[in-house]
Coordinates of C-alpha atoms and ligand atoms in Angstrom, one line a residue:
Chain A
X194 CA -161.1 -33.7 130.0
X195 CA -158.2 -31.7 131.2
X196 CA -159.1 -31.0 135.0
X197 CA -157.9 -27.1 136.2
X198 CA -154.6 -28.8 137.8
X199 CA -153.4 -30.0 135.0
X200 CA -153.8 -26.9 132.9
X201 CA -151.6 -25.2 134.8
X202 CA -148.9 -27.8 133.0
X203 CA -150.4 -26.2 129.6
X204 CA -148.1 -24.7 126.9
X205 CA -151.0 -23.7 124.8
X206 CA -155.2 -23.5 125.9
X207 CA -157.4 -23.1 123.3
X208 CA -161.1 -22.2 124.9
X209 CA -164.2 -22.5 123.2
X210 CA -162.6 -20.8 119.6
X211 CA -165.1 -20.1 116.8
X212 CA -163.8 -18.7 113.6
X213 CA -165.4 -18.1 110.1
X214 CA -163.9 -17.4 106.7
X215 CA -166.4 -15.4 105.5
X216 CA -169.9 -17.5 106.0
X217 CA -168.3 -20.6 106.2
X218 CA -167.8 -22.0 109.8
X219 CA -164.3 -23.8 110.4
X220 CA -164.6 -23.6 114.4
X221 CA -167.5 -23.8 116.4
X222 CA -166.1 -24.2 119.7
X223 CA -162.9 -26.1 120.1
X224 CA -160.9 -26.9 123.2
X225 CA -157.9 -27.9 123.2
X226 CA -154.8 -28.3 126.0
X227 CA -151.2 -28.9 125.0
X228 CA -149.6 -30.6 127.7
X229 CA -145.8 -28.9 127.8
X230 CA -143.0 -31.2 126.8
X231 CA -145.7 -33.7 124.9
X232 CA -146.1 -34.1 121.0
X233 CA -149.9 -33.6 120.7
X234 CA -151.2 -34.7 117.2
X235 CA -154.4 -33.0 115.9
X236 CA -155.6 -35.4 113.6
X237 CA -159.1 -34.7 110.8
X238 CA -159.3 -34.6 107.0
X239 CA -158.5 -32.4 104.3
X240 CA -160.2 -29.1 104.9
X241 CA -161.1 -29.2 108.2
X242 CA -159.0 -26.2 109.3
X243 CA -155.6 -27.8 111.1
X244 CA -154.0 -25.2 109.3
X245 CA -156.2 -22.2 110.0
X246 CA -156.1 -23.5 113.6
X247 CA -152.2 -23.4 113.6
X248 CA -152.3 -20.0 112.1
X249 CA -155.0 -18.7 115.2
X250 CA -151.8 -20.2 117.9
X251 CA -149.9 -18.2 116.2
X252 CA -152.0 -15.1 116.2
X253 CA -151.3 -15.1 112.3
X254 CA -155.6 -15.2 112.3
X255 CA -157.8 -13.6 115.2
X256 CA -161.0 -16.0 116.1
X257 CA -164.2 -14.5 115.8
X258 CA -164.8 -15.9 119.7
X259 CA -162.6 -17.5 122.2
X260 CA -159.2 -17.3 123.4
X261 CA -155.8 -18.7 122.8
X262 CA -153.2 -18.8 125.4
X263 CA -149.6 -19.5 124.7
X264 CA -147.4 -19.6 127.6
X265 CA -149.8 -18.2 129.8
X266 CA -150.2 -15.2 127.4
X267 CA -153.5 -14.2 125.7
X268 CA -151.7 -14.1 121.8
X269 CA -155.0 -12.1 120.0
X270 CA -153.9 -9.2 123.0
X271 CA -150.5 -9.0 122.4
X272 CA -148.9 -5.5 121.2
X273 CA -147.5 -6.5 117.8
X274 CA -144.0 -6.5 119.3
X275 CA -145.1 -8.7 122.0
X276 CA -146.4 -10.9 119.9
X277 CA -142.7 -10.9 117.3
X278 CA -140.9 -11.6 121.0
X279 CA -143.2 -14.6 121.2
X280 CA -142.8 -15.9 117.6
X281 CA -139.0 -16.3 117.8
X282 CA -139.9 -19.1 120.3
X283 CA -142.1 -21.0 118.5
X284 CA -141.4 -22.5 115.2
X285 CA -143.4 -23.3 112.4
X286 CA -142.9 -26.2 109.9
X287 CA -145.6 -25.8 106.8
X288 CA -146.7 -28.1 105.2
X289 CA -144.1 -26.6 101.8
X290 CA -141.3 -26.1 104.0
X291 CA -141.4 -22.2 103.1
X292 CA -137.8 -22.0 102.7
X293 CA -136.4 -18.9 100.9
X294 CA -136.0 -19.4 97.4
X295 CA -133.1 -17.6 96.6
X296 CA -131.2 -18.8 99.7
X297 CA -129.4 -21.9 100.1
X298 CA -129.8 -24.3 102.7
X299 CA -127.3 -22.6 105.0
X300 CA -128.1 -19.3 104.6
X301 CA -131.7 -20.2 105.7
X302 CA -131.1 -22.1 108.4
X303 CA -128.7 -19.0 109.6
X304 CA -131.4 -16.8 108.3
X305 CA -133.3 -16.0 111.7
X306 CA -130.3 -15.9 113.7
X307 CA -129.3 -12.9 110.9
X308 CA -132.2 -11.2 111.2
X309 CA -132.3 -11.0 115.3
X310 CA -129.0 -11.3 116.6
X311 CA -125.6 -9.4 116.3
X312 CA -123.8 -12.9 116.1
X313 CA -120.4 -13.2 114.6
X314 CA -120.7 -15.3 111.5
X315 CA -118.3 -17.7 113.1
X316 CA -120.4 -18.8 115.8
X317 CA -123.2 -18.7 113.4
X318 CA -121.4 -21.5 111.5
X319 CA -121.3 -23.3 114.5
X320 CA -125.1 -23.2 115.0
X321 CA -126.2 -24.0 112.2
X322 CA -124.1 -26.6 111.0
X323 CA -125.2 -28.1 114.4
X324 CA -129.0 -28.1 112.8
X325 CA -127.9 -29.4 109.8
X326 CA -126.5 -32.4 111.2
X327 CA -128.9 -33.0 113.7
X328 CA -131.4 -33.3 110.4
X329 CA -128.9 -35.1 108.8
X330 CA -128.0 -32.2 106.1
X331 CA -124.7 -31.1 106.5
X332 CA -123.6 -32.1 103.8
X333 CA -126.6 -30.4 101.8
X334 CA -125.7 -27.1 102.8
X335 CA -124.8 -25.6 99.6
X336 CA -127.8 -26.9 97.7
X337 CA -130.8 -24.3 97.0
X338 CA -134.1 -25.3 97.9
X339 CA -135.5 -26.3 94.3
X340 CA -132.8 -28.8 94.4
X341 CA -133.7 -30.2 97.6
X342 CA -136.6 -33.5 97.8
X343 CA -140.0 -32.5 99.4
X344 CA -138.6 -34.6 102.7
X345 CA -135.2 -32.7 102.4
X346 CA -136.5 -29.5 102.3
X347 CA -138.9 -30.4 105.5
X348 CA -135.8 -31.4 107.3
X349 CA -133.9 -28.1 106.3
X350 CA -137.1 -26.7 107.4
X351 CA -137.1 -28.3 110.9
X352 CA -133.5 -27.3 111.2
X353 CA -134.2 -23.8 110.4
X354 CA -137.1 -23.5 113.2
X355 CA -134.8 -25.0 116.0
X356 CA -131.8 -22.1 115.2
X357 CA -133.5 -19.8 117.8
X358 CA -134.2 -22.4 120.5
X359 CA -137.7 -22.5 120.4
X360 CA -140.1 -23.5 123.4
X361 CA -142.6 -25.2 121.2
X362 CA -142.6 -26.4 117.1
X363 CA -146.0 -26.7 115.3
X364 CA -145.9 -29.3 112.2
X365 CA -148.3 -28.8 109.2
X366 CA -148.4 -32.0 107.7
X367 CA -145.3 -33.4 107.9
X368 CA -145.6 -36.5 106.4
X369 CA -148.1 -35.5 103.8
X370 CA -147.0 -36.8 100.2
X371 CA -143.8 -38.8 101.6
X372 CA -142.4 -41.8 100.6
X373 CA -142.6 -44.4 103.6
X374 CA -139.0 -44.0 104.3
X375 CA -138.9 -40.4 104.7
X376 CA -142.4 -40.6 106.9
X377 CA -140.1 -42.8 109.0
X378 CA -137.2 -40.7 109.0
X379 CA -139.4 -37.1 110.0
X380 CA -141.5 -38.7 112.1
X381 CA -138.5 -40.2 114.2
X382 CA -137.0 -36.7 113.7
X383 CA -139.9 -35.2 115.5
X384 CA -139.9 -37.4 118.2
X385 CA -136.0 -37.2 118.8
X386 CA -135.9 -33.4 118.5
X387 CA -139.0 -33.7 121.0
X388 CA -137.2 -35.7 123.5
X389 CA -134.1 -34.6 123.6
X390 CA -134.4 -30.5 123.7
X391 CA -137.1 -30.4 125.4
X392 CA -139.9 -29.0 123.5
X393 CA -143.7 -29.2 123.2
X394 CA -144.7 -30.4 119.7
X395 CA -147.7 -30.0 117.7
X396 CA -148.5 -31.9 114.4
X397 CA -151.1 -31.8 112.2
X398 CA -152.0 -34.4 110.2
X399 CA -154.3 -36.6 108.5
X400 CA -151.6 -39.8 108.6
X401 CA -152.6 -42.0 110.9
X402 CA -150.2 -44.5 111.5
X403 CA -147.3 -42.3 111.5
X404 CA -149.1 -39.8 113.8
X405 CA -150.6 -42.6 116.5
X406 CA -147.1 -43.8 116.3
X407 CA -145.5 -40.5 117.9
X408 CA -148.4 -38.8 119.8
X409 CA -148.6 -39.0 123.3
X410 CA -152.1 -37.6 123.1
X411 CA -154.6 -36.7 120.0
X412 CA -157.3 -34.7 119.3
X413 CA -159.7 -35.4 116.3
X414 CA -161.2 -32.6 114.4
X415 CA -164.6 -32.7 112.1
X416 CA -167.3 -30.4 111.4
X417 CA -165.7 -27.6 113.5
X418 CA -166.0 -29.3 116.5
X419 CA -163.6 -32.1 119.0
X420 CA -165.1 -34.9 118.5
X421 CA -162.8 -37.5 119.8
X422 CA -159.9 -37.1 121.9
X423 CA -157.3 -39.8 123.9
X424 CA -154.0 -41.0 123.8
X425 CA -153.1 -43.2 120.8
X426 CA -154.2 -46.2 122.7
X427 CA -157.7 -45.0 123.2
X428 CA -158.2 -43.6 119.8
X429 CA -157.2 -47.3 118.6
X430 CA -159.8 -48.7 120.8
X431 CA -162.6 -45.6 120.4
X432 CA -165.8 -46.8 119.5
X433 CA -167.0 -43.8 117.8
X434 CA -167.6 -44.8 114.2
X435 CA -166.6 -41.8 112.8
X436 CA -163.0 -42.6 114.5
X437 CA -162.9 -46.2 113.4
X438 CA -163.7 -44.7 109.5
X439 CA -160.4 -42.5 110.2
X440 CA -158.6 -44.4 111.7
X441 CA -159.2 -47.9 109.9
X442 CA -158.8 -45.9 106.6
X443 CA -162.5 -47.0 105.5
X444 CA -164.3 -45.7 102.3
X445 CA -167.7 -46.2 103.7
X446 CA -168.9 -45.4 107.0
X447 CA -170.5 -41.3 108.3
X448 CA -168.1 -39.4 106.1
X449 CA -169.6 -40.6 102.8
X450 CA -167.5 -41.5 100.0
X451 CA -170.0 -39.9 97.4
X452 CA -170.3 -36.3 96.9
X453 CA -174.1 -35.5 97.3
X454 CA -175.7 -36.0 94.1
X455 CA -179.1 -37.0 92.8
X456 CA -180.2 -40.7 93.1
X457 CA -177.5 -42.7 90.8
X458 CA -180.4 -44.8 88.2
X459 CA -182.4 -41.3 87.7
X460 CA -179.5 -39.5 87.0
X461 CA -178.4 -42.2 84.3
X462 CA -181.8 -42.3 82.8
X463 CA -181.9 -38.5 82.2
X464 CA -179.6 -38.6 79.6
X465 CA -182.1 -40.2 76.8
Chain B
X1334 CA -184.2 -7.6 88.6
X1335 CA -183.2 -8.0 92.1
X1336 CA -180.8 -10.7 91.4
X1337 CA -179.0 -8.4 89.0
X1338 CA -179.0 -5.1 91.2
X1339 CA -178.1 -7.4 94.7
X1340 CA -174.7 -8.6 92.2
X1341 CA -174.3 -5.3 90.8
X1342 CA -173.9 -4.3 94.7
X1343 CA -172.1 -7.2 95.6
X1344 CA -169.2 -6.5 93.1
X1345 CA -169.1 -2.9 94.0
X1346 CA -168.2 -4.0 97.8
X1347 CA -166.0 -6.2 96.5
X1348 CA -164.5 -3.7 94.3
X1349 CA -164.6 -1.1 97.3
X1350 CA -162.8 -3.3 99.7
X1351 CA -160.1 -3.9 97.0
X1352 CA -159.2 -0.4 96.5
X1353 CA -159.0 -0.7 100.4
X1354 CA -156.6 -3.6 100.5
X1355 CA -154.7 -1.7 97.8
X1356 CA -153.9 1.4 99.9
X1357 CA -153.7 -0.6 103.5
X1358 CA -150.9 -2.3 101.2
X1359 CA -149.1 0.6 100.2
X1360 CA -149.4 2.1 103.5
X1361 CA -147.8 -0.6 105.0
X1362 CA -145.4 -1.1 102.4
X1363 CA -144.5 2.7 102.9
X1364 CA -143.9 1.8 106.7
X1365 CA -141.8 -0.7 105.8
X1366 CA -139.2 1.7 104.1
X1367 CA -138.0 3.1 106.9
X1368 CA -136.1 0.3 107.8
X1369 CA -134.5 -0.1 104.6
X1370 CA -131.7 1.9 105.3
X1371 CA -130.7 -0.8 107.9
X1372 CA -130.7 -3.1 104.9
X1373 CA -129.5 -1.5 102.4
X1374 CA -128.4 -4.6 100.2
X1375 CA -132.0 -5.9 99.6
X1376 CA -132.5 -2.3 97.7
X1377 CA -129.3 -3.3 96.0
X1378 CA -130.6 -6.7 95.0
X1379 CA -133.7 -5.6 93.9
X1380 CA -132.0 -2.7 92.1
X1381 CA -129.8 -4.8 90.5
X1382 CA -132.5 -7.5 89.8
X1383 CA -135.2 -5.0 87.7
X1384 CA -131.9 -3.4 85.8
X1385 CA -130.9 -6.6 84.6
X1386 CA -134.4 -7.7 83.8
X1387 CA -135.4 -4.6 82.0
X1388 CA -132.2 -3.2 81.0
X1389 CA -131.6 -5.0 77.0
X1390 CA -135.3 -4.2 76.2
X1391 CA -135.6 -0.4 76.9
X1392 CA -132.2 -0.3 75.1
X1393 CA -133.5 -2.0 71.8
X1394 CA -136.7 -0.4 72.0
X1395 CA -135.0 3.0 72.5
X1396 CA -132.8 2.3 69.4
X1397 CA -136.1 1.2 67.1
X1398 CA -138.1 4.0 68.5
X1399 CA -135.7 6.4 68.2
X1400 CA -135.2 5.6 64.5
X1401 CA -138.9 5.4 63.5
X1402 CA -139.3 9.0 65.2
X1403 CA -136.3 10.1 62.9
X1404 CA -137.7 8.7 60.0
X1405 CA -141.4 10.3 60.8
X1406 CA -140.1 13.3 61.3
X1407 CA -138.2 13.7 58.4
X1408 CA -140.8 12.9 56.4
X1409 CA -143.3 15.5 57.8
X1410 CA -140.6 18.5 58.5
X1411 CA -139.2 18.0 55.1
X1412 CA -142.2 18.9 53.3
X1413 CA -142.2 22.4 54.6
X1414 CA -138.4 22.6 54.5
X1415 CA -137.9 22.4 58.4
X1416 CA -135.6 19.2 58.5
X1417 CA -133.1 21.3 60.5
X1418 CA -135.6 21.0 63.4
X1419 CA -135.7 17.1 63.2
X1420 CA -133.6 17.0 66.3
X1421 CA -135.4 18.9 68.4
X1422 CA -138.4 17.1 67.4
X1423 CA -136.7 13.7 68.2
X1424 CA -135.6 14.8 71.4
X1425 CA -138.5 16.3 72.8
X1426 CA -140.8 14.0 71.8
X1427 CA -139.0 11.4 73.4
X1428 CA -138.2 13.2 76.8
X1429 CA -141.7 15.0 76.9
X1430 CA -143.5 11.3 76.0
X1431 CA -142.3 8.3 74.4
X1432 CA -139.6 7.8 77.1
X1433 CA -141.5 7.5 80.2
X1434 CA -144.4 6.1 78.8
X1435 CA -142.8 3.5 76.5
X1436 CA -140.6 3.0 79.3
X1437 CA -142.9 2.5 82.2
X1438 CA -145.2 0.0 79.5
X1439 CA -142.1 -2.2 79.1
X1440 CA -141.0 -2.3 82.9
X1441 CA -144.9 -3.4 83.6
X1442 CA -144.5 -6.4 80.6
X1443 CA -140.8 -7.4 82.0
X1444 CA -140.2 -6.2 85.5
X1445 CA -143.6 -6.2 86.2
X1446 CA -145.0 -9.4 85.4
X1447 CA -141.8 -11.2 87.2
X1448 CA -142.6 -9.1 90.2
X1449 CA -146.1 -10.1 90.6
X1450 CA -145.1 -14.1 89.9
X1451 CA -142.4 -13.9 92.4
X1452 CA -144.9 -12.5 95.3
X1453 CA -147.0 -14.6 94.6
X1454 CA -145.4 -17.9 94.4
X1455 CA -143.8 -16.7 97.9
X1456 CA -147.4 -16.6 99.1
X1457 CA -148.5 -20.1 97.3
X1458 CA -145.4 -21.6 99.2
X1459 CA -145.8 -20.2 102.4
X1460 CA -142.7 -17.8 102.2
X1461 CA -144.7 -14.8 103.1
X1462 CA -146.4 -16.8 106.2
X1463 CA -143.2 -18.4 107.1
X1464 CA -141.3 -15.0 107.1
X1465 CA -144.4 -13.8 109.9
X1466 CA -143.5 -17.0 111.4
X1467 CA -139.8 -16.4 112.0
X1468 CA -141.1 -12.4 113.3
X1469 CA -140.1 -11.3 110.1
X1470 CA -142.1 -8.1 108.4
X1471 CA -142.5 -9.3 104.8
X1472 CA -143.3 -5.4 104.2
X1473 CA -140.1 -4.8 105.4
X1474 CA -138.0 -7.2 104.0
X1475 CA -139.8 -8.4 101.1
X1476 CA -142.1 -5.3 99.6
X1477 CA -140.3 -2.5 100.9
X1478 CA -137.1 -2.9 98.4
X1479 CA -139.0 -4.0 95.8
X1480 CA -141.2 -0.9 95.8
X1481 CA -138.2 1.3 96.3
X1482 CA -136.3 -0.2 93.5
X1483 CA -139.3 0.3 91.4
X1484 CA -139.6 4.0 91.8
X1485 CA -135.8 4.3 91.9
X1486 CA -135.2 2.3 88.5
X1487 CA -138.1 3.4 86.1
X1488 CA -136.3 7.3 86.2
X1489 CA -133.0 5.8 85.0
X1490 CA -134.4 3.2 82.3
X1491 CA -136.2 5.9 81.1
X1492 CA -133.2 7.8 81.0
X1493 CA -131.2 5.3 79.4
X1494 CA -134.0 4.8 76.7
X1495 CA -134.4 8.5 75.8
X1496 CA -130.5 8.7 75.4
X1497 CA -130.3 6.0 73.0
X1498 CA -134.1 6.8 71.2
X1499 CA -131.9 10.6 70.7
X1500 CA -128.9 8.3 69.0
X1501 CA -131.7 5.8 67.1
X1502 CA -132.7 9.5 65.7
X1503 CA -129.5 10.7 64.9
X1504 CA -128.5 7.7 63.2
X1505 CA -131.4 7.8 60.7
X1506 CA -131.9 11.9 60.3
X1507 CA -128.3 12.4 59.8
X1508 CA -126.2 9.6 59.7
X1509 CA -129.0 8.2 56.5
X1510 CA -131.3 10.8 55.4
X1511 CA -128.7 13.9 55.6
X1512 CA -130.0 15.8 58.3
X1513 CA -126.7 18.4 58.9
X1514 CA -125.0 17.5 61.8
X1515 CA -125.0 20.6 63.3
X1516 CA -128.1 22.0 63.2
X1517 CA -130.0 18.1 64.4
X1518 CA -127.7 19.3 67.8
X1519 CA -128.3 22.9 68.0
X1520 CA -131.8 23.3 67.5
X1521 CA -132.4 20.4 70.1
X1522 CA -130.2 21.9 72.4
X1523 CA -132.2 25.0 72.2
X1524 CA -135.2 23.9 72.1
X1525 CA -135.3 21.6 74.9
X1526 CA -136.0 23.0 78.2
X1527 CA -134.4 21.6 81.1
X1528 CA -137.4 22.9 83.1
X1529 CA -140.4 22.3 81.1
X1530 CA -139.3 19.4 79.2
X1531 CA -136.8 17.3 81.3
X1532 CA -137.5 17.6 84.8
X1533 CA -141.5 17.2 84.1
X1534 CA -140.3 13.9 81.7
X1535 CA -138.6 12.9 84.9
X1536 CA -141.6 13.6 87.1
X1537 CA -143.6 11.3 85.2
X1538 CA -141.5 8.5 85.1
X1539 CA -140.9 8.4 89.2
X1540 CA -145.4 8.5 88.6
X1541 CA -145.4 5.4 86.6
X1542 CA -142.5 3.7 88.4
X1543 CA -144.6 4.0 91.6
X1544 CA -147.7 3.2 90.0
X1545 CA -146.5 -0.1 88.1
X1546 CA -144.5 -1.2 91.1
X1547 CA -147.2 -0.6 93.7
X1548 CA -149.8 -2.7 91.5
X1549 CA -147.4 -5.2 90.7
X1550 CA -146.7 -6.0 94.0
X1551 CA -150.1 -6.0 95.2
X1552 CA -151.5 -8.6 92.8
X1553 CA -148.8 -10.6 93.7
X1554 CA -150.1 -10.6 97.4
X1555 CA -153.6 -10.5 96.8
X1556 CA -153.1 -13.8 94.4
X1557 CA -154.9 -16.6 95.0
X1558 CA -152.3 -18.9 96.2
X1559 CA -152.4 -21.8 93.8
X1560 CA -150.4 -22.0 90.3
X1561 CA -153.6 -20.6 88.3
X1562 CA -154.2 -17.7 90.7
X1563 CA -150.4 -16.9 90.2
X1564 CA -151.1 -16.5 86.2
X1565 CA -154.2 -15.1 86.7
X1566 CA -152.6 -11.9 88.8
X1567 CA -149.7 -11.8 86.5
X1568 CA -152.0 -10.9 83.4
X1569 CA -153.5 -8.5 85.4
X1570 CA -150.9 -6.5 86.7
X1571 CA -149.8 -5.9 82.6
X1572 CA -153.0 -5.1 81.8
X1573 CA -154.1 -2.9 85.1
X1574 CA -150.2 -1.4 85.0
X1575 CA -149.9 -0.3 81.3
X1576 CA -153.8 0.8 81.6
X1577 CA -152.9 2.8 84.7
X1578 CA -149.8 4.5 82.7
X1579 CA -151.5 5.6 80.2
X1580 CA -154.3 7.1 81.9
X1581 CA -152.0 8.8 84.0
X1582 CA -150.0 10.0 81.5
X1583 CA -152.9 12.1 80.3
X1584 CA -153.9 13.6 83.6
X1585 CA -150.3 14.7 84.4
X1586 CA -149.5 15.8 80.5
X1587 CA -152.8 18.2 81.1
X1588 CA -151.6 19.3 84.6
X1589 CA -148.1 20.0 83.0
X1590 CA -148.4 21.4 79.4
X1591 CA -151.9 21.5 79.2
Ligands
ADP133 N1 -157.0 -17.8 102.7 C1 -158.2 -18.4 102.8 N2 -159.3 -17.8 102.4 C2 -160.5 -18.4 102.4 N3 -160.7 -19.6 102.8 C3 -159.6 -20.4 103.2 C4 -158.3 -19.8 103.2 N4 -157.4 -20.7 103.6 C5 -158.2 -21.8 103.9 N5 -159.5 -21.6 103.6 C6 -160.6 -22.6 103.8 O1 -160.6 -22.9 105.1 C7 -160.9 -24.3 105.3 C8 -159.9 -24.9 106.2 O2 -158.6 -24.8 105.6 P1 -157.3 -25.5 106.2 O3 -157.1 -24.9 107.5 O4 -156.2 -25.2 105.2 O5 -157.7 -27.0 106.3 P2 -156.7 -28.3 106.5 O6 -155.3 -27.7 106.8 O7 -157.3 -29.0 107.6 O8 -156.7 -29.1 105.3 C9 -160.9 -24.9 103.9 O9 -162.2 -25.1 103.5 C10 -160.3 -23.8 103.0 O10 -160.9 -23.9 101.8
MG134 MG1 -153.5 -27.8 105.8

C-alpha cells in the first residue's frame, strides 16, 4: 500500500473511483498510485475497463465517484482550457495507433507541434525527424498510415506523442495482436523512451510476459476492483489463484472457461 | 401490457435524448466555426473534397433531367398550342424545385454517405479520441469544415445542376422537337423572377445543404464504433437525409409560394 510519503512522489492518484456505463459497473473503487519516472503496467482481461480507466486519467470520462489527480491537479475540475494545457503533456498511444488518415507519417508526427506552436517548419523537421529515428522510422516518413504494419503505425504513434515533450505516456495495449518480434521491439521501445527522457509510463495490457518484463510495478484489475498488486517479482510469486490463472495463462481455474450455460448432458438431451 | 407500454417509453427516451445529442452536436459544431477562419484550408479541403465527389453526378443528372422536363413539357404545352412557353416551364420548374431538391437527394447518396463513413471510421479508430488526446477540438478541426463546406457547396451544385437541367431542356425543346429559339429564351427570361423564383430556389438549397450535412455528420459520430455500426449509420443518414429534404421541401414551398 502506498504510505502518504510516498504519494507525494505520485504522478497520478486514483482514489476510490467508481464509474458506470449505464447499469453496468466497470469501477467499484479502485486505487491506484503512479510512482513518477516508473513504467506501471495495469494488467486484467478483455473488458475489464483498462481503457475506460485511461480515458477517466485523462478526463476524456468523469467517474461517477472519486478523484483523479494528475500532477497534483484534480483533472474532473479543471476549466476545459486547463485541462487542453494538461493534455499536451501527456500522451496517449491507443490501442489503433489513431493516426490521421490522410496524413503521412511526417506530417503526423509534426501534427501537434502545428497545431500549438508558431515553429518554423525548419526546426519542425528537426523535431520530428528526431522521433522518427528514435522509433526507428525515418526512413518511413513519406508512407501514409494504411501503408504502415500494425507495429509501425504504433511506433509512428509513440513518436507522435513524444513531439511535445510529454511528462507522462499512457499505452493502450501495445503489444496486443503483435508478432513476437515487434512485442520485443515496442516493449524495449517503451522501456528506452522511459529511461532515457525521463517519463512516467503507463501500459495497459493483458500480455503478460511482455508487460512483467518492463513494469517496475503492476496492478491487476477484475470485477471492478484491485485485486492484486506488486512488483513483477511478487506477482510471479502471488498466491492468489486468480493471479496464477493470469499469469500462468491457464484455461481453468476462477475465471471459468465456459460461458454460463445450462448443465452440458441436459442440454444435449433436449434436442430429441 | 406493461411490457409493451414500459418499451414504448423506453424508446421514446431514447428517441428524446437523441434529438438531444443531435442539437448539443450542432451546437458545438456551430462553436467550432468560429475558428475556421484561422484555418481556412480545412474549408478548402473539404470544399474541394464534396465538389469532386458530387460534382460529375449533379452534372449528368442535370443533363437527363433537364431533357425529360423538355420532353414532358412539350408534350403537355403542345396540345394547347403553348410550346413557346416550354422554356419558362423548364426553367422554373427546375430553379423553383427539381434543382435543390434533386440536388440535395444526390449530395445525401454521394457526399453524404462518404461523410458519415469517414466520421465514423475516425471514431472506430480512435481518430476523434486521439485528436482530444493531443488537445485538439475535433469540432473544430474535424466537424466544423465539413459542416461549412456542406452548406457552402449544396447552393453551387444546385446551381451548376439547374444550369445544365436549362441546357438538357434546350437541347430537346429546340435543338430536337423545334421549339423556336427565341421565344424558349424570352418567355423564360420573363417569366422567371429573380425574387420569387431564384433567390427562394437558393434559400432552399442552403436548407437542405445544412440539413444533409448536419445529419450526416452526426451519424457518423453517434456510430457505433465497429465496421457494422459504420454501415449501419451510413444507410441511415441517406435514408433520414433524403427523408428530411423532402419533408422540408414541403414546409418551406408552403411558407414560400403557398
Ligand atoms: N462507448 C462505450 N459505451 C458503452 N459501453 C462501453 C463503451 N466503451 C466500452 N464499453 C464497455 O465498458 C467495458 C470496459 O471496456 P474497456 O475499457 O474498453 O475494456 P478493456 O480496455 O479492459 O478491454 C466493456 O464491457 C465495454 O463493453
Ligand atoms: Mg481496451
Amino acid at each position: 500500500m502506498p504510505s502518504s510519503s510516498s504519494s507525494r512522489d505520485a504522478l497520478v492518484d486514483i482514489a476510490n473511483l467508481h464509474f458506470a456505463r449505464g447499469s453496468r459497473r466497470i469501477f467499484s473503487g479502485v486505487d491506484i498510485t503512479i510512482q513518477r519516472g516508473k513504467i506501471t503496467a495495469i494488467m486484467g482481461p478483455s473488458g475489464t475497463g483498462k481503457t475506460t480507466l485511461l480515458k477517466l486519467i485523462a478526463a476524456q470520462l468523469y467517474p461517477d465517484q472519486g478523484s483523479i489527480h494528475l500532477d497534483g491537479q484534480d483533472v474532473h475540475r479543471l476549466t476545459r482550457s486547463a485541462l487542453y494545457t494538461l493534455r499536451k503533456r501527456v500522451g496517449m498511444l491507443f490501442q489503433s495507433g489513431a493516426l490521421l488518415t490522410d496524413l503521412n507519417v511526417f506530417d503526423n508526427v509534426a501534427f501537434p507541434l502545428r497545431e500549438h506552436t508558431q515553429l518554423p517548419e525548419t526546426l519542425i523537421r528537426h523535431l520530428v525527424l528526431i522521433r522518427l529515428h528514435a522509433v526507428g522510422l525515418r526512413g518511413a516518413r513519406d508512407l501514409m498510415p494504411s501503408e504502415l504494419s500494425g507495429g509501425m503505425a504504433r511506433r509512428v504513434a509513440l513518436a507522435r506523442a513524444l513531439i511535445m515533450d510529454p511528462m507522462m505516456i499512457m499505452y493502450d495495449e501495445p503489444f496486443a495482436g503483435q508478432d513476437p518480434i515487434s512485442m520485443g521491439v515496442l516493449a524495449d521501445l517503451i522501456k528506452t523512451v522511459n529511461d532515457a527522457l525521463g517519463l512516467t509510463s503507463i501500459v495497459v495490457s493483458h500480455d503478460v510476459a511482455e508487460t512483467l518484463s518492463i513494469a517496475d510495478y503492476v496492478y491487476v484489475l477484475s470485477d471492478g476492483v484491485v485485486i492484486e498488486q506488486g512488483t513483477p517479482d511478487q506477482m510471479k510469486a502471488s498466491e492468489s489463484p486468480w493471479v496464477q490463472q493470469f499469469i500462468h495463462a491457464q484455461a481453468n481455474g476462477p475465471v471459468p472457461f465456459h460461458y454460463p450455460a445450462p448443465e452440458y448432458m441436459a442440454d444435449l438431451m433436449q434436442a430429441g | 401490457m406493461l411490457k409493451l407500454t414500459q418499451n414504448l417509453g423506453q424508446q421514446g427516451l431514447m428517441a428524446v435524448a437523441r434529438l438531444g445529442r443531435r442539437f448539443m452536436f450542432l451546437l458545438s459544431t456551430l462553436a467550432g466555426c468560429a475558428g475556421l477562419i484561422r484555418r481556412f484550408h480545412l474549408l478548402i479541403k473539404q470544399l474541394y473534397s464534396v465538389g469532386v465527389l458530387t460534382l460529375v453526378i449533379i452534372v449528368v443528372a442535370g443533363l437527363f433531367v433537364g431533357m425529360v422536363l423538355g420532353l414532358q413539357g412539350y408534350n403537355t404545352l403542345v396540345d394547347f398550342g403553348a410550346e413557346e412557353s416550354l422554356g419558362v416551364v423548364v426553367a422554373l420548374t427546375l430553379v423553383r424545385e427539381l434543382g435543390p431538391v434533386v440536388t440535395a437527394l444526390l449530395f445525401a447518396g454521394r457526399a453524404g454517405s462518404a461523410l458519415t463513413a469517414e466520421i465514423g471510421l475516425m471514431k472506430a479508430t480512435e481518430q476523434l479520441s486521439g485528436l482530444e488526446m493531443m488537445a485538439v477540438d475535433p469540432f473544430r478541426f474535424i466537424f466544423a469544415p465539413r459542416l461549412m463546406a456542406g452548406f457552402i457547396a449544396v447552393p453551387i451544385l444546385a446551381a451548376i445542376f439547374n444550369a445544365v437541367g436549362v441546357f438538357g431542356g434546350y437541347l430537346v425543346g429546340v435543338e430536337w422537337v423545334g421549339v423556336d429559339a427565341g421565344s424558349f429564351w424570352s418567355q423564360m427570361q420573363a417569366g422567371v423572377d429573380l425574387q420569387e423564383d431564384i433567390l427562394n430556389g437558393v434559400i432552399k438549397s442552403i436548407v437542405f445543404g445544412f440539413i444533409v450535412t448536419w445529419i450526416a455528420l452526426f451519424e457518423g459520430y453517434d456510430a457505433v464504433p465497429t465496421s457494422e455500426g459504420v454501415g449501419r449509420a451510413t444507410t441511415r443518414t441517406v435514408v433520414q437525409a433524403s427523408l428530411a429534404v423532402l419533408g422540408v421541401d414541403f414546409l418551406l414551398t408552403a411558407l414560400m409560394f403557398g
